[in-house]
PDB file of C-alpha atoms and ligand atoms in Angstrom:
ATOM      1  CA  MET A   1      -3.356  -4.947  20.440  1.00 90.00           C
ATOM      2  CA  VAL A   2      -0.639  -2.733  19.848  1.00 96.00           C
ATOM      3  CA  TYR A   3      -1.136   0.976  18.893  1.00 97.00           C
ATOM      4  CA  CYS A   4      -1.433   1.023  15.067  1.00 97.00           C
ATOM      5  CA  VAL A   5      -1.122   3.601  12.360  1.00 98.00           C
ATOM      6  CA  GLY A   6      -2.338   2.938   8.719  1.00 98.00           C
ATOM      7  CA  LEU A   7      -0.114   4.419   6.139  1.00 98.00           C
ATOM      8  CA  THR A   8      -1.595   5.217   2.725  1.00 96.00           C
ATOM      9  CA  GLY A   9      -1.313   7.305  -0.343  1.00 94.00           C
ATOM     10  CA  GLY A  10      -1.755   7.456  -4.116  1.00 90.00           C
ATOM     11  CA  ILE A  11       1.017   5.581  -6.201  1.00 87.00           C
ATOM     12  CA  GLY A  12       4.273   7.299  -5.961  1.00 87.00           C
ATOM     13  CA  SER A  13       3.539   9.386  -3.164  1.00 92.00           C
ATOM     14  CA  GLY A  14       6.473   7.960  -1.092  1.00 93.00           C
ATOM     15  CA  LYS A  15       4.691   5.195   0.909  1.00 95.00           C
ATOM     16  CA  THR A  16       7.691   2.838   0.524  1.00 95.00           C
ATOM     17  CA  THR A  17      10.204   5.644   1.553  1.00 96.00           C
ATOM     18  CA  VAL A  18       8.220   6.775   4.567  1.00 98.00           C
ATOM     19  CA  ALA A  19       7.801   3.114   5.547  1.00 98.00           C
ATOM     20  CA  GLU A  20      11.637   2.741   5.513  1.00 98.00           C
ATOM     21  CA  LEU A  21      11.971   5.676   7.452  1.00 98.00           C
ATOM     22  CA  PHE A  22       9.774   4.540  10.035  1.00 98.00           C
ATOM     23  CA  SER A  23      11.434   1.155  10.226  1.00 98.00           C
ATOM     24  CA  ARG A  24      14.770   2.658  10.584  1.00 98.00           C
ATOM     25  CA  LEU A  25      13.451   4.258  13.768  1.00 97.00           C
ATOM     26  CA  GLY A  26      12.534   0.494  14.943  1.00 97.00           C
ATOM     27  CA  ILE A  27       8.925   0.501  14.238  1.00 98.00           C
ATOM     28  CA  GLU A  28       7.650  -2.467  12.525  1.00 98.00           C
ATOM     29  CA  VAL A  29       5.935  -1.958   9.319  1.00 98.00           C
ATOM     30  CA  ILE A  30       3.324  -4.486   7.710  1.00 98.00           C
ATOM     31  CA  HIS A  31       3.304  -4.194   4.088  1.00 97.00           C
ATOM     32  CA  ALA A  32      -0.167  -5.047   2.448  1.00 96.00           C
ATOM     33  CA  ASP A  33       1.297  -5.368  -0.902  1.00 94.00           C
ATOM     34  CA  LYS A  34       4.134  -7.816   0.176  1.00 96.00           C
ATOM     35  CA  ILE A  35       1.381 -10.114   1.938  1.00 96.00           C
ATOM     36  CA  SER A  36      -0.433 -10.153  -1.531  1.00 95.00           C
ATOM     37  CA  ARG A  37       2.430 -11.262  -3.167  1.00 94.00           C
ATOM     38  CA  GLU A  38       2.947 -14.099  -0.543  1.00 95.00           C
ATOM     39  CA  LEU A  39      -0.593 -15.085  -0.848  1.00 95.00           C
ATOM     40  CA  THR A  40      -0.284 -15.342  -4.748  1.00 95.00           C
ATOM     41  CA  GLN A  41       3.033 -17.114  -4.891  1.00 95.00           C
ATOM     42  CA  LYS A  42       2.880 -20.483  -6.746  1.00 93.00           C
ATOM     43  CA  ASP A  43       0.327 -23.421  -5.070  1.00 86.00           C
ATOM     44  CA  LYS A  44      -0.735 -20.663  -2.372  1.00 91.00           C
ATOM     45  CA  SER A  45      -4.652 -20.530  -1.756  1.00 86.00           C
ATOM     46  CA  ALA A  46      -5.038 -17.283  -3.888  1.00 94.00           C
ATOM     47  CA  TYR A  47      -2.820 -18.536  -6.670  1.00 95.00           C
ATOM     48  CA  LYS A  48      -5.095 -21.513  -7.339  1.00 93.00           C
ATOM     49  CA  ARG A  49      -8.321 -19.323  -7.426  1.00 95.00           C
ATOM     50  CA  ILE A  50      -6.704 -16.978  -9.753  1.00 96.00           C
ATOM     51  CA  LEU A  51      -5.402 -19.781 -12.004  1.00 95.00           C
ATOM     52  CA  GLU A  52      -9.113 -21.124 -11.983  1.00 95.00           C
ATOM     53  CA  HIS A  53     -10.350 -18.017 -13.159  1.00 96.00           C
ATOM     54  CA  TYR A  54      -8.011 -17.098 -15.823  1.00 95.00           C
ATOM     55  CA  GLY A  55      -6.367 -20.130 -16.909  1.00 95.00           C
ATOM     56  CA  ASN A  56      -3.044 -21.052 -17.896  1.00 94.00           C
ATOM     57  CA  ARG A  57      -2.648 -17.594 -20.033  1.00 93.00           C
ATOM     58  CA  ILE A  58      -1.845 -15.788 -16.715  1.00 95.00           C
ATOM     59  CA  LEU A  59       1.292 -17.752 -16.102  1.00 95.00           C
ATOM     60  CA  LEU A  60       4.878 -17.191 -16.521  1.00 95.00           C
ATOM     61  CA  ASP A  61       7.031 -20.171 -18.215  1.00 95.00           C
ATOM     62  CA  ASP A  62       8.272 -21.022 -14.663  1.00 95.00           C
ATOM     63  CA  GLY A  63       4.456 -21.533 -13.232  1.00 95.00           C
ATOM     64  CA  GLU A  64       4.387 -18.394 -11.258  1.00 95.00           C
ATOM     65  CA  LEU A  65       1.632 -15.596 -11.977  1.00 95.00           C
ATOM     66  CA  ASP A  66       2.543 -13.011 -14.791  1.00 94.00           C
ATOM     67  CA  ARG A  67       1.799  -9.929 -12.482  1.00 90.00           C
ATOM     68  CA  SER A  68       2.240  -7.433 -15.254  1.00 86.00           C
ATOM     69  CA  LYS A  69      -0.352  -9.465 -17.462  1.00 91.00           C
ATOM     70  CA  LEU A  70      -2.676  -9.536 -14.125  1.00 91.00           C
ATOM     71  CA  ARG A  71      -2.039  -5.799 -13.733  1.00 84.00           C
ATOM     72  CA  GLU A  72      -2.864  -5.212 -17.417  1.00 84.00           C
ATOM     73  CA  ILE A  73      -6.195  -7.191 -17.228  1.00 90.00           C
ATOM     74  CA  ILE A  74      -7.425  -5.249 -13.977  1.00 87.00           C
ATOM     75  CA  PHE A  75      -6.457  -1.816 -15.354  1.00 77.00           C
ATOM     76  CA  SER A  76      -8.407  -2.331 -18.388  1.00 82.00           C
ATOM     77  CA  ASP A  77     -11.456  -4.133 -16.955  1.00 89.00           C
ATOM     78  CA  PRO A  78     -13.052  -2.771 -13.799  1.00 88.00           C
ATOM     79  CA  LYS A  79     -15.119  -5.880 -13.136  1.00 95.00           C
ATOM     80  CA  GLU A  80     -11.917  -8.069 -13.282  1.00 95.00           C
ATOM     81  CA  ARG A  81     -10.359  -5.577 -10.794  1.00 91.00           C
ATOM     82  CA  ASP A  82     -13.539  -6.105  -8.600  1.00 94.00           C
ATOM     83  CA  TRP A  83     -13.188  -9.879  -8.772  1.00 96.00           C
ATOM     84  CA  LEU A  84      -9.476  -9.687  -7.786  1.00 96.00           C
ATOM     85  CA  GLU A  85      -9.823  -7.299  -4.751  1.00 93.00           C
ATOM     86  CA  HIS A  86     -12.813  -9.476  -3.600  1.00 95.00           C
ATOM     87  CA  LEU A  87     -10.847 -12.273  -3.740  1.00 96.00           C
ATOM     88  CA  LEU A  88      -7.341 -10.939  -2.146  1.00 96.00           C
ATOM     89  CA  HIS A  89      -8.499  -8.045   0.345  1.00 94.00           C
ATOM     90  CA  PRO A  90     -10.143 -10.262   2.846  1.00 95.00           C
ATOM     91  CA  LEU A  91      -7.474 -12.724   2.892  1.00 95.00           C
ATOM     92  CA  ILE A  92      -4.814  -9.862   3.139  1.00 96.00           C
ATOM     93  CA  ARG A  93      -6.834  -8.166   6.024  1.00 95.00           C
ATOM     94  CA  GLU A  94      -6.794 -11.527   8.086  1.00 95.00           C
ATOM     95  CA  VAL A  95      -2.894 -11.870   7.578  1.00 96.00           C
ATOM     96  CA  ILE A  96      -2.399  -8.294   8.621  1.00 96.00           C
ATOM     97  CA  LYS A  97      -4.605  -8.835  11.863  1.00 96.00           C
ATOM     98  CA  GLN A  98      -2.547 -11.768  12.856  1.00 96.00           C
ATOM     99  CA  ARG A  99       0.655  -9.917  12.298  1.00 97.00           C
ATOM    100  CA  VAL A 100      -0.636  -6.971  14.247  1.00 96.00           C
ATOM    101  CA  ALA A 101      -1.738  -8.896  17.117  1.00 96.00           C
ATOM    102  CA  ALA A 102       1.817 -10.808  17.244  1.00 96.00           C
ATOM    103  CA  SER A 103       3.752  -7.457  17.110  1.00 96.00           C
ATOM    104  CA  LEU A 104       6.002  -6.381  19.972  1.00 96.00           C
ATOM    105  CA  SER A 105       6.969  -2.938  18.213  1.00 97.00           C
ATOM    106  CA  PRO A 106       6.046   0.107  20.540  1.00 96.00           C
ATOM    107  CA  TYR A 107       3.653   0.703  17.878  1.00 98.00           C
ATOM    108  CA  CYS A 108       3.035  -0.825  14.275  1.00 97.00           C
ATOM    109  CA  MET A 109       2.405   0.677  11.053  1.00 98.00           C
ATOM    110  CA  ILE A 110       0.534  -0.971   8.145  1.00 98.00           C
ATOM    111  CA  GLU A 111       1.288   0.209   4.605  1.00 98.00           C
ATOM    112  CA  ILE A 112      -1.879  -0.222   2.747  1.00 95.00           C
ATOM    113  CA  PRO A 113      -2.248   1.652  -0.521  1.00 91.00           C
ATOM    114  CA  LEU A 114      -5.939   1.268  -0.932  1.00 87.00           C
ATOM    115  CA  LEU A 115      -6.845   2.315   2.728  1.00 92.00           C
ATOM    116  CA  ILE A 116      -9.609   4.894   2.538  1.00 88.00           C
ATOM    117  CA  SER A 117     -11.391   4.567   5.729  1.00 86.00           C
ATOM    118  CA  LYS A 118     -10.714   2.404   8.995  1.00 89.00           C
ATOM    119  CA  GLU A 119     -14.159   0.381   8.816  1.00 90.00           C
ATOM    120  CA  ALA A 120     -12.417  -2.670   7.554  1.00 90.00           C
ATOM    121  CA  TYR A 121      -9.490  -2.254  10.195  1.00 94.00           C
ATOM    122  CA  PRO A 122     -11.316  -1.163  13.432  1.00 93.00           C
ATOM    123  CA  TYR A 123      -8.147  -1.784  15.222  1.00 94.00           C
ATOM    124  CA  ILE A 124      -6.395   0.943  13.079  1.00 96.00           C
ATOM    125  CA  ASN A 125      -6.115   4.093  15.544  1.00 96.00           C
ATOM    126  CA  ARG A 126      -4.816   6.532  13.217  1.00 96.00           C
ATOM    127  CA  ILE A 127      -4.279   7.117   9.373  1.00 97.00           C
ATOM    128  CA  LEU A 128      -1.277   8.730   8.077  1.00 98.00           C
ATOM    129  CA  LEU A 129      -2.079   9.966   4.418  1.00 97.00           C
ATOM    130  CA  LEU A 130       1.052  10.787   2.075  1.00 96.00           C
ATOM    131  CA  CYS A 131       0.138  13.236  -0.798  1.00 94.00           C
ATOM    132  CA  ALA A 132       2.354  14.612  -3.634  1.00 92.00           C
ATOM    133  CA  PRO A 133       1.677  17.094  -6.558  1.00 91.00           C
ATOM    134  CA  GLU A 134       0.218  14.992  -9.678  1.00 91.00           C
ATOM    135  CA  GLU A 135       3.231  16.170 -11.595  1.00 93.00           C
ATOM    136  CA  LEU A 136       5.809  14.910  -9.116  1.00 93.00           C
ATOM    137  CA  GLN A 137       3.860  11.407  -8.849  1.00 91.00           C
ATOM    138  CA  ILE A 138       3.989  11.203 -12.648  1.00 92.00           C
ATOM    139  CA  SER A 139       7.800  12.069 -12.794  1.00 93.00           C
ATOM    140  CA  ARG A 140       8.898   9.971  -9.927  1.00 91.00           C
ATOM    141  CA  LEU A 141       6.958   7.131 -11.448  1.00 88.00           C
ATOM    142  CA  MET A 142       8.487   7.335 -14.689  1.00 91.00           C
ATOM    143  CA  GLN A 143      11.898   7.597 -13.364  1.00 92.00           C
ATOM    144  CA  ARG A 144      11.419   4.782 -10.844  1.00 90.00           C
ATOM    145  CA  ASP A 145       9.376   2.073 -13.251  1.00 87.00           C
ATOM    146  CA  GLN A 146      10.862   3.363 -16.327  1.00 88.00           C
ATOM    147  CA  CYS A 147       7.226   3.832 -17.801  1.00 87.00           C
ATOM    148  CA  SER A 148       5.842   6.506 -20.253  1.00 90.00           C
ATOM    149  CA  LYS A 149       3.852   9.575 -18.994  1.00 92.00           C
ATOM    150  CA  GLU A 150       0.725   7.891 -20.456  1.00 91.00           C
ATOM    151  CA  GLN A 151       1.073   4.942 -18.379  1.00 85.00           C
ATOM    152  CA  ALA A 152       1.725   7.086 -15.368  1.00 88.00           C
ATOM    153  CA  GLN A 153      -1.242   9.023 -15.948  1.00 89.00           C
ATOM    154  CA  ALA A 154      -3.258   6.039 -16.728  1.00 83.00           C
ATOM    155  CA  ILE A 155      -2.335   4.576 -13.353  1.00 82.00           C
ATOM    156  CA  LEU A 156      -3.078   7.786 -11.541  1.00 86.00           C
ATOM    157  CA  ALA A 157      -6.499   8.035 -13.235  1.00 84.00           C
ATOM    158  CA  ALA A 158      -7.423   4.751 -11.537  1.00 78.00           C
ATOM    159  CA  GLN A 159      -6.500   5.773  -7.890  1.00 83.00           C
ATOM    160  CA  PRO A 160      -9.223   6.292  -5.118  1.00 81.00           C
ATOM    161  CA  ASP A 161     -10.757   9.684  -4.661  1.00 82.00           C
ATOM    162  CA  ILE A 162      -8.725  11.856  -2.720  1.00 85.00           C
ATOM    163  CA  GLU A 163     -11.527  13.695  -1.029  1.00 87.00           C
ATOM    164  CA  LYS A 164     -12.516  10.505   0.650  1.00 88.00           C
ATOM    165  CA  ARG A 165      -8.981   9.840   1.685  1.00 90.00           C
ATOM    166  CA  LEU A 166      -8.490  13.672   3.016  1.00 91.00           C
ATOM    167  CA  ASP A 167     -11.990  13.020   5.149  1.00 92.00           C
ATOM    168  CA  SER A 168     -10.480   9.961   6.854  1.00 92.00           C
ATOM    169  CA  ALA A 169      -6.877  10.921   7.405  1.00 96.00           C
ATOM    170  CA  ASP A 170      -5.820  11.895  10.969  1.00 96.00           C
ATOM    171  CA  ASP A 171      -2.120  12.844   9.689  1.00 97.00           C
ATOM    172  CA  ILE A 172      -1.314  14.427   6.025  1.00 97.00           C
ATOM    173  CA  VAL A 173       2.022  14.567   4.720  1.00 97.00           C
ATOM    174  CA  ILE A 174       2.759  16.386   1.854  1.00 95.00           C
ATOM    175  CA  ASN A 175       5.895  14.796   0.057  1.00 95.00           C
ATOM    176  CA  ASN A 176       6.898  17.769  -2.069  1.00 94.00           C
ATOM    177  CA  ARG A 177      10.385  18.462  -1.003  1.00 94.00           C
ATOM    178  CA  ASP A 178      13.564  16.445  -0.477  1.00 95.00           C
ATOM    179  CA  ILE A 179      14.216  13.459   1.551  1.00 96.00           C
ATOM    180  CA  GLU A 180      15.732  15.328   4.364  1.00 97.00           C
ATOM    181  CA  GLN A 181      12.603  17.334   4.909  1.00 96.00           C
ATOM    182  CA  LEU A 182      10.496  13.970   4.618  1.00 97.00           C
ATOM    183  CA  SER A 183      12.578  12.480   7.258  1.00 98.00           C
ATOM    184  CA  GLN A 184      12.370  15.428   9.780  1.00 98.00           C
ATOM    185  CA  LYS A 185       8.182  15.052   9.136  1.00 97.00           C
ATOM    186  CA  VAL A 186       8.832  11.334  10.092  1.00 98.00           C
ATOM    187  CA  ASN A 187      10.729  12.033  13.179  1.00 98.00           C
ATOM    188  CA  ASP A 188       7.740  14.486  14.205  1.00 98.00           C
ATOM    189  CA  LEU A 189       5.224  12.054  13.525  1.00 98.00           C
ATOM    190  CA  HIS A 190       7.193   9.154  15.312  1.00 98.00           C
ATOM    191  CA  TYR A 191       7.386  11.170  18.626  1.00 97.00           C
ATOM    192  CA  THR A 192       3.667  11.799  18.440  1.00 97.00           C
ATOM    193  CA  TYR A 193       2.896   7.993  18.009  1.00 98.00           C
ATOM    194  CA  LEU A 194       4.970   7.246  20.794  1.00 97.00           C
ATOM    195  CA  GLN A 195       3.304   9.520  22.952  1.00 97.00           C
ATOM    196  CA  GLU A 196      -0.190   8.510  21.778  1.00 96.00           C
ATOM    197  CA  SER A 197       0.916   4.829  22.093  1.00 96.00           C
ATOM    198  CA  LYS A 198       1.578   5.151  25.884  1.00 93.00           C
ATOM    199  CA  LYS A 199      -1.747   6.768  26.681  1.00 87.00           C
TER     200      LYS A 199
HETATM  201  P1  ATP B 201       3.881   2.736  -4.963  1.00 66.89           P
HETATM  202  O1  ATP B 201       2.216   3.231  -4.800  1.00 66.89           O
HETATM  203  O2  ATP B 201       4.076   2.597  -6.533  1.00 66.89           O
HETATM  204  O3  ATP B 201       4.242   1.609  -4.018  1.00 66.89           O
HETATM  205  P2  ATP B 201       5.083   4.720  -3.049  1.00 66.89           P
HETATM  206  O4  ATP B 201       3.958   5.361  -2.802  1.00 66.89           O
HETATM  207  O5  ATP B 201       5.411   3.435  -2.383  1.00 66.89           O
HETATM  208  O6  ATP B 201       4.910   3.940  -4.591  1.00 66.89           O
HETATM  209  P3  ATP B 201       7.756   5.484  -3.399  1.00 66.89           P
HETATM  210  O7  ATP B 201       8.159   4.438  -3.921  1.00 66.89           O
HETATM  211  O8  ATP B 201       8.195   5.436  -1.785  1.00 66.89           O
HETATM  212  O9  ATP B 201       6.190   5.570  -3.482  1.00 66.89           O
HETATM  213  O10 ATP B 201       8.374   6.529  -3.960  1.00 66.89           O
HETATM  214  C1  ATP B 201       8.141   6.575  -5.661  1.00 66.89           C
HETATM  215  C2  ATP B 201       9.575   7.070  -5.927  1.00 66.89           C
HETATM  216  O11 ATP B 201       9.934   8.641  -5.649  1.00 66.89           O
HETATM  217  C3  ATP B 201      10.843   6.381  -5.533  1.00 66.89           C
HETATM  218  O12 ATP B 201      11.722   6.287  -6.441  1.00 66.89           O
HETATM  219  C4  ATP B 201      11.168   7.302  -4.363  1.00 66.89           C
HETATM  220  O13 ATP B 201      12.863   6.925  -4.156  1.00 66.89           O
HETATM  221  C5  ATP B 201      11.112   8.644  -4.935  1.00 66.89           C
HETATM  222  N1  ATP B 201      10.757   9.568  -3.663  1.00 66.89           N
HETATM  223  C6  ATP B 201       9.793   9.515  -2.761  1.00 66.89           C
HETATM  224  N2  ATP B 201       9.832  10.862  -2.103  1.00 66.89           N
HETATM  225  C7  ATP B 201      10.972  11.545  -2.528  1.00 66.89           C
HETATM  226  C8  ATP B 201      11.525  12.617  -2.161  1.00 66.89           C
HETATM  227  N3  ATP B 201      10.797  13.400  -1.117  1.00 66.89           N
HETATM  228  N4  ATP B 201      12.214  13.197  -2.763  1.00 66.89           N
HETATM  229  C9  ATP B 201      12.861  12.419  -4.071  1.00 66.89           C
HETATM  230  N5  ATP B 201      12.400  11.349  -4.419  1.00 66.89           N
HETATM  231  C10 ATP B 201      11.369  10.547  -3.743  1.00 66.89           C
END
Protein backbone atom coordinates (compact mmCIF):
# COMPACT_ATOMS: atom_id res chain seq x y z
CA MET A 1 0.00 0.00 0.00
CA VAL A 2 1.09 3.57 -0.71
CA TYR A 3 2.62 5.66 2.14
CA CYS A 4 -0.28 7.26 3.97
CA VAL A 5 -0.69 10.44 6.05
CA GLY A 6 -3.78 11.00 8.19
CA LEU A 7 -4.75 14.68 8.32
CA THR A 8 -6.80 15.75 11.30
CA GLY A 9 -7.60 18.68 13.58
CA GLY A 10 -10.48 20.41 15.31
CA ILE A 11 -13.31 22.12 13.48
CA GLY A 12 -12.15 25.21 11.64
CA SER A 13 -8.48 24.37 12.27
CA GLY A 14 -7.75 24.53 8.52
CA LYS A 15 -7.97 20.89 7.33
CA THR A 16 -9.73 21.70 4.06
CA THR A 17 -7.29 24.53 3.37
CA VAL A 18 -4.26 22.30 4.03
CA ALA A 19 -5.76 19.41 2.03
CA GLU A 20 -6.15 21.77 -0.94
CA LEU A 21 -2.49 22.85 -0.64
CA PHE A 22 -1.28 19.20 -0.69
CA SER A 23 -3.62 18.48 -3.56
CA ARG A 24 -2.06 21.35 -5.57
CA LEU A 25 1.31 19.63 -5.02
CA GLY A 26 -0.11 16.58 -6.84
CA ILE A 27 -0.99 14.52 -3.78
CA GLU A 28 -4.21 12.53 -3.73
CA VAL A 29 -6.37 13.54 -0.78
CA ILE A 30 -9.20 11.28 0.35
CA HIS A 31 -11.87 13.08 2.39
CA ALA A 32 -13.77 11.04 5.02
CA ASP A 33 -16.55 13.67 5.11
CA LYS A 34 -17.09 13.45 1.34
CA ILE A 35 -17.33 9.66 1.59
CA SER A 36 -19.81 10.06 4.44
CA ARG A 37 -21.96 12.33 2.25
CA GLU A 38 -21.77 9.83 -0.64
CA LEU A 39 -22.85 6.95 1.62
CA THR A 40 -25.83 8.91 2.93
CA GLN A 41 -27.17 10.08 -0.44
CA LYS A 42 -30.73 9.10 -1.30
CA ASP A 43 -31.22 5.32 -1.53
CA LYS A 44 -27.62 4.46 -0.53
CA SER A 45 -27.22 1.83 2.23
CA ALA A 46 -26.58 4.21 5.14
CA TYR A 47 -29.40 6.51 3.99
CA LYS A 48 -31.85 3.63 4.33
CA ARG A 49 -30.71 2.81 7.87
CA ILE A 50 -30.96 6.45 8.95
CA LEU A 51 -34.44 6.73 7.49
CA GLU A 52 -35.54 3.57 9.33
CA HIS A 53 -34.18 5.01 12.57
CA TYR A 54 -35.58 8.57 12.40
CA GLY A 55 -38.51 8.30 10.00
CA ASN A 56 -39.61 10.85 7.40
CA ARG A 57 -38.98 13.82 9.71
CA ILE A 58 -35.30 13.57 8.74
CA LEU A 59 -36.01 14.14 5.03
CA LEU A 60 -36.12 17.26 2.90
CA ASP A 61 -38.90 17.74 0.31
CA ASP A 62 -36.73 16.18 -2.42
CA GLY A 63 -36.18 13.00 -0.34
CA GLU A 64 -32.53 13.72 0.52
CA LEU A 65 -31.43 13.74 4.17
CA ASP A 66 -31.88 17.01 6.03
CA ARG A 67 -28.25 17.22 7.18
CA SER A 68 -28.69 20.29 9.36
CA LYS A 69 -31.55 18.57 11.22
CA LEU A 70 -29.40 15.46 11.64
CA ARG A 71 -26.53 17.60 12.95
CA GLU A 72 -28.91 19.29 15.39
CA ILE A 73 -30.09 15.89 16.72
CA ILE A 74 -26.63 14.42 17.21
CA PHE A 75 -25.14 17.53 18.79
CA SER A 76 -27.95 17.65 21.35
CA ASP A 77 -28.00 13.92 22.19
CA PRO A 78 -24.74 11.95 22.68
CA LYS A 79 -26.60 8.61 22.35
CA GLU A 80 -27.80 9.56 18.89
CA ARG A 81 -24.32 10.71 17.98
CA ASP A 82 -22.95 7.30 19.06
CA TRP A 83 -25.63 5.51 17.06
CA LEU A 84 -24.81 7.43 13.89
CA GLU A 85 -21.04 7.05 14.35
CA HIS A 86 -21.41 3.28 14.88
CA LEU A 87 -23.35 3.07 11.66
CA LEU A 88 -21.16 5.30 9.49
CA HIS A 89 -17.58 4.89 10.69
CA PRO A 90 -17.04 1.24 9.68
CA LEU A 91 -18.58 1.93 6.25
CA ILE A 92 -16.41 5.02 5.76
CA ARG A 93 -13.28 3.11 6.88
CA GLU A 94 -13.94 0.40 4.30
CA VAL A 95 -14.27 2.88 1.41
CA ILE A 96 -11.14 4.76 2.53
CA LYS A 97 -9.15 1.51 2.59
CA GLN A 98 -10.26 0.66 -0.94
CA ARG A 99 -9.26 4.11 -2.23
CA VAL A 100 -5.86 3.99 -0.53
CA ALA A 101 -5.24 0.54 -2.00
CA ALA A 102 -6.03 1.91 -5.48
CA SER A 103 -3.99 5.14 -5.09
CA LEU A 104 -1.19 5.89 -7.56
CA SER A 105 -0.08 9.07 -5.76
CA PRO A 106 3.57 9.28 -4.46
CA TYR A 107 1.93 9.20 -1.01
CA CYS A 108 -1.66 9.81 -0.13
CA MET A 109 -3.40 11.87 2.49
CA ILE A 110 -6.66 11.04 4.26
CA GLU A 111 -8.56 13.90 5.88
CA ILE A 112 -10.35 12.42 8.89
CA PRO A 113 -11.73 15.06 11.30
CA LEU A 114 -12.16 12.58 14.18
CA LEU A 115 -8.87 10.71 13.79
CA ILE A 116 -7.49 10.23 17.30
CA SER A 117 -5.13 7.30 16.81
CA LYS A 118 -3.92 4.93 14.11
CA GLU A 119 -5.72 2.00 15.76
CA ALA A 120 -8.65 1.87 13.34
CA TYR A 121 -6.36 2.63 10.38
CA PRO A 122 -3.31 0.38 10.80
CA TYR A 123 -1.98 1.33 7.35
CA ILE A 124 -1.66 5.04 8.25
CA ASN A 125 2.07 5.79 8.55
CA ARG A 126 1.82 9.23 10.09
CA ILE A 127 -0.68 11.62 11.64
CA LEU A 128 -0.58 15.33 10.82
CA LEU A 129 -2.50 17.37 13.40
CA LEU A 130 -3.64 20.92 12.74
CA CYS A 131 -4.22 23.23 15.67
CA ALA A 132 -5.40 26.80 15.91
CA PRO A 133 -6.05 28.98 18.95
CA GLU A 134 -9.69 28.66 20.03
CA GLU A 135 -10.55 32.30 19.40
CA LEU A 136 -9.24 32.03 15.81
CA GLN A 137 -11.23 28.80 15.24
CA ILE A 138 -14.36 30.59 16.49
CA SER A 139 -13.89 33.69 14.36
CA ARG A 140 -13.05 31.66 11.22
CA LEU A 141 -16.13 29.46 11.78
CA MET A 142 -18.40 32.48 12.35
CA GLN A 143 -17.14 34.04 9.14
CA ARG A 144 -17.20 30.87 7.00
CA ASP A 145 -20.53 29.42 8.21
CA GLN A 146 -22.29 32.67 9.14
CA CYS A 147 -23.03 31.21 12.58
CA SER A 148 -23.22 32.89 15.99
CA LYS A 149 -20.39 32.88 18.52
CA GLU A 150 -22.53 30.61 20.76
CA GLN A 151 -23.05 28.06 17.96
CA ALA A 152 -19.34 28.04 17.16
CA GLN A 153 -18.49 27.58 20.86
CA ALA A 154 -20.99 24.68 21.19
CA ILE A 155 -19.46 22.87 18.22
CA LEU A 156 -15.96 23.37 19.62
CA ALA A 157 -17.02 22.02 23.02
CA ALA A 158 -18.07 18.70 21.38
CA GLN A 159 -14.60 18.17 19.80
CA PRO A 160 -12.30 15.33 20.88
CA ASP A 161 -9.83 15.94 23.68
CA ILE A 162 -6.77 17.81 22.36
CA GLU A 163 -4.39 15.99 24.76
CA LYS A 164 -5.19 12.63 23.17
CA ARG A 165 -4.77 14.13 19.73
CA LEU A 166 -1.38 15.60 20.63
CA ASP A 167 -0.22 12.25 22.01
CA SER A 168 -0.79 10.41 18.75
CA ALA A 169 0.30 13.15 16.33
CA ASP A 170 3.58 12.74 14.45
CA ASP A 171 3.52 16.24 12.95
CA ILE A 172 1.79 19.28 14.40
CA VAL A 173 1.05 22.47 12.48
CA ILE A 174 -0.16 25.52 14.37
CA ASN A 175 -2.33 27.40 11.90
CA ASN A 176 -2.25 30.81 13.53
CA ARG A 177 -0.69 32.90 10.75
CA ASP A 178 -1.59 33.77 7.18
CA ILE A 179 -2.07 31.37 4.26
CA GLU A 180 1.42 32.06 2.94
CA GLN A 181 3.00 30.79 6.16
CA LEU A 182 0.70 27.78 6.13
CA SER A 183 1.68 27.05 2.56
CA GLN A 184 5.37 27.13 3.50
CA LYS A 185 4.77 24.60 6.30
CA VAL A 186 2.92 22.36 3.85
CA ASN A 187 5.81 22.53 1.37
CA ASP A 188 8.27 21.48 4.10
CA LEU A 189 6.07 18.57 5.17
CA HIS A 190 5.55 17.52 1.55
CA TYR A 191 9.32 17.21 1.16
CA THR A 192 9.54 15.10 4.36
CA TYR A 193 6.68 12.83 3.28
CA LEU A 194 8.22 12.30 -0.16
CA GLN A 195 11.50 11.26 1.50
CA GLU A 196 9.72 8.98 3.95
CA SER A 197 7.62 7.36 1.26
CA LYS A 198 10.78 6.35 -0.63
CA LYS A 199 12.30 4.48 2.36
P1 LIG B 1 -14.11 21.95 9.27
O1 LIG B 1 -13.67 21.11 10.41
O2 LIG B 1 -15.33 22.73 9.60
O3 LIG B 1 -14.25 21.20 7.98
P2 LIG B 1 -11.52 22.86 8.52
O4 LIG B 1 -10.63 22.35 9.59
O5 LIG B 1 -11.54 22.13 7.23
O6 LIG B 1 -12.98 23.08 9.05
P3 LIG B 1 -11.03 25.21 6.92
O7 LIG B 1 -12.38 25.15 6.26
O8 LIG B 1 -9.85 24.84 6.10
O9 LIG B 1 -11.06 24.38 8.28
O10 LIG B 1 -10.78 26.64 7.56
C1 LIG B 1 -11.82 27.33 8.24
C2 LIG B 1 -11.91 28.75 7.66
O11 LIG B 1 -10.73 29.45 8.02
C3 LIG B 1 -12.00 28.78 6.15
O12 LIG B 1 -12.86 29.82 5.75
C4 LIG B 1 -10.55 29.06 5.72
O13 LIG B 1 -10.48 29.75 4.48
C5 LIG B 1 -10.04 29.92 6.87
N1 LIG B 1 -8.60 29.73 7.12
C6 LIG B 1 -7.94 28.57 7.38
N2 LIG B 1 -6.63 28.79 7.60
C7 LIG B 1 -6.46 30.13 7.48
C8 LIG B 1 -5.31 30.99 7.59
N3 LIG B 1 -4.09 30.54 7.88
N4 LIG B 1 -5.52 32.31 7.39
C9 LIG B 1 -6.75 32.79 7.11
N5 LIG B 1 -7.86 32.05 6.99
C10 LIG B 1 -7.72 30.73 7.17
